XYZ file of C-alpha atoms in Angstrom:
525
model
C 74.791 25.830 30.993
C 71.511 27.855 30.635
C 69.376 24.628 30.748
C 71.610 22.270 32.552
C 68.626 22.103 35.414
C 66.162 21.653 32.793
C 68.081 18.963 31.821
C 68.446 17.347 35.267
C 64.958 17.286 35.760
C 64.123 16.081 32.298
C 66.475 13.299 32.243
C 65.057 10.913 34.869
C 61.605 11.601 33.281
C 62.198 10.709 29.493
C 64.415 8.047 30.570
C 61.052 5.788 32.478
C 59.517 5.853 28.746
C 62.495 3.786 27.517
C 62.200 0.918 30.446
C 60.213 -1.178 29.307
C 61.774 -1.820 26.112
C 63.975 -4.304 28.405
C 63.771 -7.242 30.253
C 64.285 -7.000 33.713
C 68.275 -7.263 33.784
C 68.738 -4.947 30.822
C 66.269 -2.246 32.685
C 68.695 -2.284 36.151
C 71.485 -1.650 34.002
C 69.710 0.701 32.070
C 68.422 2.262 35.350
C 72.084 2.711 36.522
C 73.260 4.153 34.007
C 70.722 7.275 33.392
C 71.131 7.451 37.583
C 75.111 7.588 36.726
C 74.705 10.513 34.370
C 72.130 12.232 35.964
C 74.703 12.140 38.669
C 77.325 13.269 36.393
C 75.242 16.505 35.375
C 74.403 17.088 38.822
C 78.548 16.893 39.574
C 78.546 19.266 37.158
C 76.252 21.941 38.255
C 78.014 21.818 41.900
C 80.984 23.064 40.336
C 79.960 25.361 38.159
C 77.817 26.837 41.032
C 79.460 30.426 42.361
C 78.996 30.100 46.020
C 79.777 34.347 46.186
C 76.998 35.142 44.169
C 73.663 35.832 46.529
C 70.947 35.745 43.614
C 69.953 32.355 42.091
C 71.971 30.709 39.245
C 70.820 28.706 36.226
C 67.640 30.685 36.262
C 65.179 29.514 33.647
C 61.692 31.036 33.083
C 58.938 30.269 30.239
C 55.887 32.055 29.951
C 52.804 28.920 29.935
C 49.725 31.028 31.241
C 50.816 34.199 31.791
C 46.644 34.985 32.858
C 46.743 32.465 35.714
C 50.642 33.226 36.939
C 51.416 29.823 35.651
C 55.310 30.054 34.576
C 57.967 27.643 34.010
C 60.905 28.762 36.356
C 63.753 26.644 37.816
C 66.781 27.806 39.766
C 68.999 26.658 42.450
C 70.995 28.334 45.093
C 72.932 27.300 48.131
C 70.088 25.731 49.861
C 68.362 23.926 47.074
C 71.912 22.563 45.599
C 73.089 19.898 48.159
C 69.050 18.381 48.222
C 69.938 17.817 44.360
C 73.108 16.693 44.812
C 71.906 14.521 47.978
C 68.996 13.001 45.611
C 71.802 12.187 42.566
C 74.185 10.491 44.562
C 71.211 8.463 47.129
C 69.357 7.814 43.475
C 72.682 6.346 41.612
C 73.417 4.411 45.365
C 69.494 2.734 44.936
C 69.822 1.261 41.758
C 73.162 -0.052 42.197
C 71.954 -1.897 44.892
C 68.276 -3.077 43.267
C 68.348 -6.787 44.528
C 64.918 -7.677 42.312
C 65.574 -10.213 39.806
C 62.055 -10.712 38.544
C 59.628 -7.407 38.237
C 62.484 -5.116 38.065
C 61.492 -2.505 35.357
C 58.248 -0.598 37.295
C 60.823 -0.499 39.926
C 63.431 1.419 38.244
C 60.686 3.371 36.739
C 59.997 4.263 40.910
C 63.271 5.057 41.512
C 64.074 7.515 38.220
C 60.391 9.092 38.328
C 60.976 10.007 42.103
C 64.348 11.001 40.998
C 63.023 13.122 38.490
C 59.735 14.766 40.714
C 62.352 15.300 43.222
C 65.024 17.639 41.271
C 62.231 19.427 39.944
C 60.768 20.385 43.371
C 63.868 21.390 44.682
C 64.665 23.275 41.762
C 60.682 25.312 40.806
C 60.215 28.972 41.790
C 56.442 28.688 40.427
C 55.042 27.377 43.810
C 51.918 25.475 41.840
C 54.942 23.323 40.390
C 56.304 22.569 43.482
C 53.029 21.748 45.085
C 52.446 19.382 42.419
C 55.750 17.370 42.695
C 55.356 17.835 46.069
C 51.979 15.500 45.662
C 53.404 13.486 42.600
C 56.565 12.294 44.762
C 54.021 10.259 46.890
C 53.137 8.137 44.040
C 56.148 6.084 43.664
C 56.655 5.467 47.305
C 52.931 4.699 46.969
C 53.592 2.063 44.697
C 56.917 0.791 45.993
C 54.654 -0.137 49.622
C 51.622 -1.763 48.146
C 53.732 -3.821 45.481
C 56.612 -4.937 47.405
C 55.908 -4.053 50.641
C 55.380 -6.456 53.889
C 53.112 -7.175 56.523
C 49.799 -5.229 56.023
C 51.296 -3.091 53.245
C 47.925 -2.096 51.638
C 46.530 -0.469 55.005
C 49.727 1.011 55.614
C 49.981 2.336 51.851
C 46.549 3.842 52.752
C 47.264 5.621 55.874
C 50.735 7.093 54.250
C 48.179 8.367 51.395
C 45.318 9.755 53.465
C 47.736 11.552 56.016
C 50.257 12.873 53.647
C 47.423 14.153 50.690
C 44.783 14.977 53.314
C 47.155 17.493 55.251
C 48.792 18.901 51.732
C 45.636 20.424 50.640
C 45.906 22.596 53.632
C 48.985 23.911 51.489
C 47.175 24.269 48.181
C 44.189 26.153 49.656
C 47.215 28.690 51.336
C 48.907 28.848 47.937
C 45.734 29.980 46.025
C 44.755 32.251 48.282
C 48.324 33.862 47.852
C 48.062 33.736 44.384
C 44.688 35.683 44.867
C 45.932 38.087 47.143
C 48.601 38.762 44.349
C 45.681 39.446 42.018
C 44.147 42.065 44.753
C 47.563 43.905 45.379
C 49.330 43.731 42.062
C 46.547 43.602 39.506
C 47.126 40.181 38.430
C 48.021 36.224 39.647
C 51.115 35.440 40.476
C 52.467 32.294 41.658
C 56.062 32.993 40.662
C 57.907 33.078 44.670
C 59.980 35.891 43.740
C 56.990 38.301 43.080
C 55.436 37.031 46.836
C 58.773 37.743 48.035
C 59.546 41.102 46.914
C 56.136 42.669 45.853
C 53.657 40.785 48.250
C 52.768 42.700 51.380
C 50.944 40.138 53.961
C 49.495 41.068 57.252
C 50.274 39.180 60.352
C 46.776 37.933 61.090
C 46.933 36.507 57.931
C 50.488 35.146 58.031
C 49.604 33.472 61.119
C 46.912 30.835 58.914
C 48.856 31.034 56.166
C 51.997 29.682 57.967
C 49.807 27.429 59.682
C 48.310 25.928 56.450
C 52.085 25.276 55.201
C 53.358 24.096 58.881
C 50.585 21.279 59.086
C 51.241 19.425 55.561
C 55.065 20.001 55.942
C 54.727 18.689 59.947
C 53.419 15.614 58.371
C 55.903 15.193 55.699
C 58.919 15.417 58.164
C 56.832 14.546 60.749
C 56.478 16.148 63.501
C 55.657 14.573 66.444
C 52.453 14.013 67.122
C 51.597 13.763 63.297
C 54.558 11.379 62.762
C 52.069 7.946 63.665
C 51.961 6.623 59.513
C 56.283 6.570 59.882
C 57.264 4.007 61.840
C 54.800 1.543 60.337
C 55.648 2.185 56.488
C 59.184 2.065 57.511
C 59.483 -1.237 58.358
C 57.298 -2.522 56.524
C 58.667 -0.736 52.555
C 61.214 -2.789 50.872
C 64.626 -1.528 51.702
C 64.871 1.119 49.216
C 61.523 2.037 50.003
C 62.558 2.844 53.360
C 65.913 4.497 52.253
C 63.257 6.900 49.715
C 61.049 7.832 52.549
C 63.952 8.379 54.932
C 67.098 9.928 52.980
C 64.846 11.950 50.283
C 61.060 12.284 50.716
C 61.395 13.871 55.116
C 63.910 16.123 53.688
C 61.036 17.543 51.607
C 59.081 19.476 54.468
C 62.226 20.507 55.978
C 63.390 22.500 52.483
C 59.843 23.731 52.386
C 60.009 25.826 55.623
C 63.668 27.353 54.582
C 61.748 28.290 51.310
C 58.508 29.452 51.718
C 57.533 29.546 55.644
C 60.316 31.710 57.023
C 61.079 34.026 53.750
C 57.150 34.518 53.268
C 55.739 34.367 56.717
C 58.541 36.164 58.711
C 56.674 37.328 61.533
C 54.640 34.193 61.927
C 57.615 32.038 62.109
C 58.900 33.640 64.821
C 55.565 33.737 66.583
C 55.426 30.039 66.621
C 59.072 29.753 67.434
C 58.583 27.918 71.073
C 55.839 26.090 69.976
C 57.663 24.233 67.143
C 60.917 24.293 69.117
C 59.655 22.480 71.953
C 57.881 20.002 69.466
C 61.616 19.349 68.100
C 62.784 18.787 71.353
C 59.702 16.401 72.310
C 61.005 14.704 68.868
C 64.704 14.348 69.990
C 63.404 12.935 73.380
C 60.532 11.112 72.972
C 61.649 9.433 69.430
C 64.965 8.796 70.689
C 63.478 7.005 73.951
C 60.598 4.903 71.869
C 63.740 3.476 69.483
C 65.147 2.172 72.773
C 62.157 -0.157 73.232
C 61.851 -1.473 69.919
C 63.044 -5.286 68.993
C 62.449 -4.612 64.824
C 66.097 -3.112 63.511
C 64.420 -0.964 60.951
C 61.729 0.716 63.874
C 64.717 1.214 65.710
C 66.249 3.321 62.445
C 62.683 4.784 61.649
C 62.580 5.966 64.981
C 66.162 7.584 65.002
C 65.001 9.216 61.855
C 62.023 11.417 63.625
C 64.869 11.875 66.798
C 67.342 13.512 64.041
C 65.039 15.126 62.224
C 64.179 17.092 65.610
C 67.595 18.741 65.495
C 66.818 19.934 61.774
C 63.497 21.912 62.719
C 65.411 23.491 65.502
C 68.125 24.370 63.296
C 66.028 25.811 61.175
C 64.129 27.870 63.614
C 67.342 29.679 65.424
C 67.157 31.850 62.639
C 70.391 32.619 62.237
C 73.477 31.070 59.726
C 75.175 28.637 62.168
C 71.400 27.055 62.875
C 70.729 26.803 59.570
C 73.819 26.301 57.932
C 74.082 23.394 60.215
C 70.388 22.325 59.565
C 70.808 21.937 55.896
C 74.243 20.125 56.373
C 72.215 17.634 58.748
C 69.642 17.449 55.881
C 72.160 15.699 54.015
C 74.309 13.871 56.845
C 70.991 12.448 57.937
C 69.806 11.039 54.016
C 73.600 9.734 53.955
C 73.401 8.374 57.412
C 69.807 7.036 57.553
C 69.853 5.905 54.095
C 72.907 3.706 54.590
C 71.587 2.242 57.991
C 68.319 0.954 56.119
C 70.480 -0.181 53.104
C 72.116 -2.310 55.761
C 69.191 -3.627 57.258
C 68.242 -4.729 54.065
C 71.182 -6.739 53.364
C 70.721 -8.513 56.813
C 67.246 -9.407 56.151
C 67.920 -10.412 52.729
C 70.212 -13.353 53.735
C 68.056 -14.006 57.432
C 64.749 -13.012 56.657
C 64.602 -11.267 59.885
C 64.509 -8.365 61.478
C 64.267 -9.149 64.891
C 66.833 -7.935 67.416
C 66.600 -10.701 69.656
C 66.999 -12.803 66.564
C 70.568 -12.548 66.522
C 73.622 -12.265 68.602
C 77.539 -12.937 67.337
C 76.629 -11.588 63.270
C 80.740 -9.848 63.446
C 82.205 -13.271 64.058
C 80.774 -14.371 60.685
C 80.366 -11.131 58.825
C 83.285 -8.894 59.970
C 83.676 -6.445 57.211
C 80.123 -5.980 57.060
C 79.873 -5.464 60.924
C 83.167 -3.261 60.569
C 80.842 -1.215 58.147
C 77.670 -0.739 60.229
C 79.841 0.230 63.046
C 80.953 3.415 61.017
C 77.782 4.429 60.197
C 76.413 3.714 63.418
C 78.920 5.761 64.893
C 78.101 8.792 62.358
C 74.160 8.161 63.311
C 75.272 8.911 66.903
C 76.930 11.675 65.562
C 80.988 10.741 67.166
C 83.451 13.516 65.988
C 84.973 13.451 62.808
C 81.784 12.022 60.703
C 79.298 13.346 59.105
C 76.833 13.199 61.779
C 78.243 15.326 64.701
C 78.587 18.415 61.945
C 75.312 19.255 61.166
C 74.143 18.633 65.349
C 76.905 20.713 66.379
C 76.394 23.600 64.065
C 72.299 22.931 64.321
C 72.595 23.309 68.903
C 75.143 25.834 68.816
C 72.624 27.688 66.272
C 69.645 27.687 68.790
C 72.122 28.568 71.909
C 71.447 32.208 70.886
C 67.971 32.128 71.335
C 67.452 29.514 74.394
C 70.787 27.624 76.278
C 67.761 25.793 78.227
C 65.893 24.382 75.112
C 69.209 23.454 74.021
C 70.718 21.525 76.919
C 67.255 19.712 76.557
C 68.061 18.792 72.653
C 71.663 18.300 73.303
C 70.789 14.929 74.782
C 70.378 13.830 71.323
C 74.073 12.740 72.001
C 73.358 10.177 74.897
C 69.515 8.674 73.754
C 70.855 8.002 70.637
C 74.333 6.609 72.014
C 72.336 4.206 74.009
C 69.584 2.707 71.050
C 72.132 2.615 68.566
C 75.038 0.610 70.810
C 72.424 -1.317 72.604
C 71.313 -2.722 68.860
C 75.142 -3.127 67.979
C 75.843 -4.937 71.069
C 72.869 -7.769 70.547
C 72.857 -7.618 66.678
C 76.797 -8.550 66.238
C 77.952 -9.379 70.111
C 75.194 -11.429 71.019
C 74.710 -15.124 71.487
C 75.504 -17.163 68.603
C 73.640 -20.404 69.898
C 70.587 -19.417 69.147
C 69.733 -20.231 66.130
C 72.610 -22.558 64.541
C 71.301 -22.318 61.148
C 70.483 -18.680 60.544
C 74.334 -18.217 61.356
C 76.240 -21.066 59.122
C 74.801 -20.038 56.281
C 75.740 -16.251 56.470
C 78.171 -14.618 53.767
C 79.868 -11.577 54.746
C 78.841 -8.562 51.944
C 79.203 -9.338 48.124
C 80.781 -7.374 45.959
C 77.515 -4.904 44.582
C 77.329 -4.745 48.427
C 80.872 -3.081 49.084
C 79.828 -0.663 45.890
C 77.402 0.603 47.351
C 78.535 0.752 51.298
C 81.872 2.060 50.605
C 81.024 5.337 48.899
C 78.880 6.252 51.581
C 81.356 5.397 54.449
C 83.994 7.511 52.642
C 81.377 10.388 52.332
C 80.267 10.324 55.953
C 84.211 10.243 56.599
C 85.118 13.180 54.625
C 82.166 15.293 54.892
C 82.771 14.783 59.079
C 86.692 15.760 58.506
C 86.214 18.332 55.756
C 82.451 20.054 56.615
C 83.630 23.469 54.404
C 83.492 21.242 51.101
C 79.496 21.997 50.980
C 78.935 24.565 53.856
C 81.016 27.056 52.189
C 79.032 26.948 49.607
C 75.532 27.450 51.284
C 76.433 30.035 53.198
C 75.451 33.530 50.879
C 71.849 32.243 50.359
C 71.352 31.599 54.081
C 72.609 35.205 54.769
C 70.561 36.418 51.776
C 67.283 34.268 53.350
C 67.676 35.575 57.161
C 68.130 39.554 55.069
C 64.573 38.635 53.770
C 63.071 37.460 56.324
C 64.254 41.052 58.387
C 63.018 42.946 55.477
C 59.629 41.360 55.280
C 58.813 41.047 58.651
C 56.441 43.742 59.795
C 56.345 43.423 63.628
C 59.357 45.058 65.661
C 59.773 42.226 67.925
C 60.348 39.747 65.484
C 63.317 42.261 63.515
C 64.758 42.582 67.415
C 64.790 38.548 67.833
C 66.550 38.344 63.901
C 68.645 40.458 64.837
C 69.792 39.607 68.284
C 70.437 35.872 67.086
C 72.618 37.182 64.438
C 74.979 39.117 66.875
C 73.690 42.430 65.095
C 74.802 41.283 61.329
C 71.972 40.736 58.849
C 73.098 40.799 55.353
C 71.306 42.116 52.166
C 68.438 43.426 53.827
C 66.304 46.430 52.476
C 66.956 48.447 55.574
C 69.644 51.107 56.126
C 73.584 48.966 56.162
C 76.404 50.046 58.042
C 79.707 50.202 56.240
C 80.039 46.581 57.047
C 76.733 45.883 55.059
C 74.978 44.713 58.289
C 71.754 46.386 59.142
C 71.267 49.148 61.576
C 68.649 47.925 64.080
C 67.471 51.297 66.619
């Protein structure tokens, strides 16, 4: 079990070599069955995970440059785990569905090189690594746009680039100057997280640039409104499993990189920017959620929702405490499920109408019922209704930031109603509409094949069970968000932000380097 995330992240990787040794059938079978067992060995490191143990399991570390700080070291804990399982199963869900018939293979090789740049970003502790998936992972999407992309996919292709690379190397130029002030304060460079963590003393001046070198490429990446302009365009215009990359995998990117390196290594600095970003989110949850309204394309409308959502995530995050963030990451993965299906769907519409035009259609449930039954489900989990997938993660995400601002939080808790109102107003034209308008668009439709109901039917059970049975991965996550939140209090330096961490926790902060109580909370004065 030592290497078993080696492994993972090898897989994918090795497998792209041996593509194009097929034709184009014999590569999307091929494709689906190294996504199968990748998702296999990902199955399998879920359950032989210890959710009780706080330090981070299937550690692997080999020495490459020891001079430079440049180490192979992988791990997972409760935070990194469902991303990896999220990417397996949304991964194995692509390539069953891959529609292409001709100019298949560099497709699949997309889909399992993401797959592969992805597990090993959520998996490095060398923070060079993960900046350099964290650029690589662009290159596939890159390729998926220009290539089989719509519209004016080249510009489009070109803004994604410019905005996403351009803002990233405000990361790299914070991560070597970390590395250098490593070399200052310990003698040597270190890029390994767990020596910034524990050994790394950084000011607050300084944590203030250095958080906001991180916050601009990551604001970007999820985005954050007002650097979100390159989404809605490459949305609609990506093939449909470019859109279901960009939405269900690549956004959740920036969110995992503020749980991992902006709050554990710039404690004080996170909370010094706390309103700022909050009341971006909630201009996000808004704003998003009122510009999806007004959109006639079906896949603006989910690209849209997707920045809306995504708002509830960063202010999740940013309550600081386990119910924020525990509900945070759980959205993290309702919202890949969620968002991932919805484009999947769109995709099948426009495959057989060529269309993606609201007003296009009216009356699609009287000839496709069971696939109308099935958007209905997931529509209602986008919304997020009780008892799916959806209403978890905002629940636990509002209730989260309730401890630190009821107002802010009444504001974001309108989620509920914008997106009630985009997503049923698209329901009601898409599959209640008028029929008569175009007679031969409708005649012609064929409710979902069978590939179709392999793929759709997994996820609707997921966003089901996950929404009835939320413990099954918060359980789970829960001793590495306690252990986080005890770092952040023990590295934070200013004695306002230890009050705020530990009023939001109710007076409980676990694992921290401070004096415990009996009941291993901290002792604030």
């Amino acid at each position: 079990m030592e290497y078993l995330l080696s492994l993972i992240i090898v897989c994918p990787l090795v497998a792209c070599l041996f593509i194009f040794m097929f034709d184009d059938s014999g590569a999307k079978r091929f494709g689906r069955i190294i996504s199968f067992i990748e998702l296999i060995l990902v199955v399998v490191l879920w359950i032989s995970y210890r959710a009780n143990i706080s330090d981070v399991q299937f550690f692997t570390k080999v020495f490459l440059i020891p001079q430079l700080g440049i180490d192979y070291i992988v791990s997972v804990d409760g935070i990194s785990l469902f991303l990896i399982v999220l990417t397996a199963f949304i991964m194995f869900i692509a390539n069953i569905y891959l529609q292409r018939r001709d100019n298949a293979k560099p497709f699949v090789v997309c889909l399992l090189s993401l797959e592969g740049i992805l597990m090993a970003l959520f998996s490095f502790q060398n923070v060079l690594f993960f900046y350099t998936c964290w650029e690589l992972a662009l290159l596939p999407v890159l390729y998926m746009v220009g290539v089989w992309g719509s519209g004016q996919k080249i510009y489009i292709g070109l803004k994604f680039f410019v905005y996403t690379f351009a803002s990233s190397l405000l990361m790299l130029v914070s991560i070597l100057y970390i590395g250098y002030l490593c070399y200052e304060q310990l003698g040597s460079f270190s890029f390994d997280l767990n020596v910034w963590l524990n050994e790394l003393q950084i000011p607050l001046e300084l944590q203030i640039w250095l958080f906001l070198g991180f916050f601009i490429s990551i604001a970007v990446k999820i985005p954050i409104i007002p650097l979100h302009t390159w989404l809605p365009h490459i949305y609609s215009e990506a093939p449909a499993l470019g859109s279901v990359m960009l939405s269900a995998l690549l956004s959740k990117m920036g969110t995992y990189a503020f749980l991992r390196f902006s709050l554990p290594l710039f404690p004080d600095a996170s909370v010094h920017f706390m309103s700022i970003i909050s009341v971006l989110a909630v201009i996000m949850v808004v704003y998003a959620g009122i510009i999806a309204f007004k959109q006639k394309d079906i896949k603006k409308v989910i690209a849209y929702s997707s920045i809306s959502h995504m708002g509830i995530v960063v202010l999740g995050i940013f309550s600081f405490n386990g119910e924020g963030i525990g509900g945070a990451i759980f959205m993290m993965v309702a919202h890949g499920i969620t968002s991932g299906a919805l484009f999947l769907l769109a995709g099948m519409l426009y495959y057989r109408t060529s269309t993606r035009h609201i007003d296009d259609f009216g009356g699609v449930a009287e000839v496709m019922p069971h696939y109308s039954t099935l958007f209905a489900i997931v529509m209602l989990s986008n919304v997020g209704l009780p008892l799916t997938i959806g209403f978890v993660g905002e629940f636990l995400s509002l209730y989260g930031y309730f401890q630190t601002s009821p107002i802010v939080t009444a504001f974001a808790g309108t989620t509920l109603i914008i997106s009630a109102s985009y997503m049923l107003y698209l329901f009601k034209n898409v599959f209640y509409g008028d029929t008569t308008k175009d007679v031969v668009l409708y005649k012609n439709l064929k409710d979902l094949y069978f590939k179709e109901y392999c793929v759709i039917l997994p996820i609707v059970a997921i966003i089901i069970w996950l929404g009835v049975f939320p413990n099954t991965i918060l359980k789970s996550m829960q001793t590495s968000i306690q252990q986080l939140i005890g770092t952040m209090y023990s590295n934070s330096q200013e004695e306002s932000t230890k009050q705020h961490l530990y009023r939001v926790n109710g007076g409980l902060i676990i694992n921290s380097f401070e004096n415990t109580n009996n009941d291993g909370g901290v002792e604030h004065e």
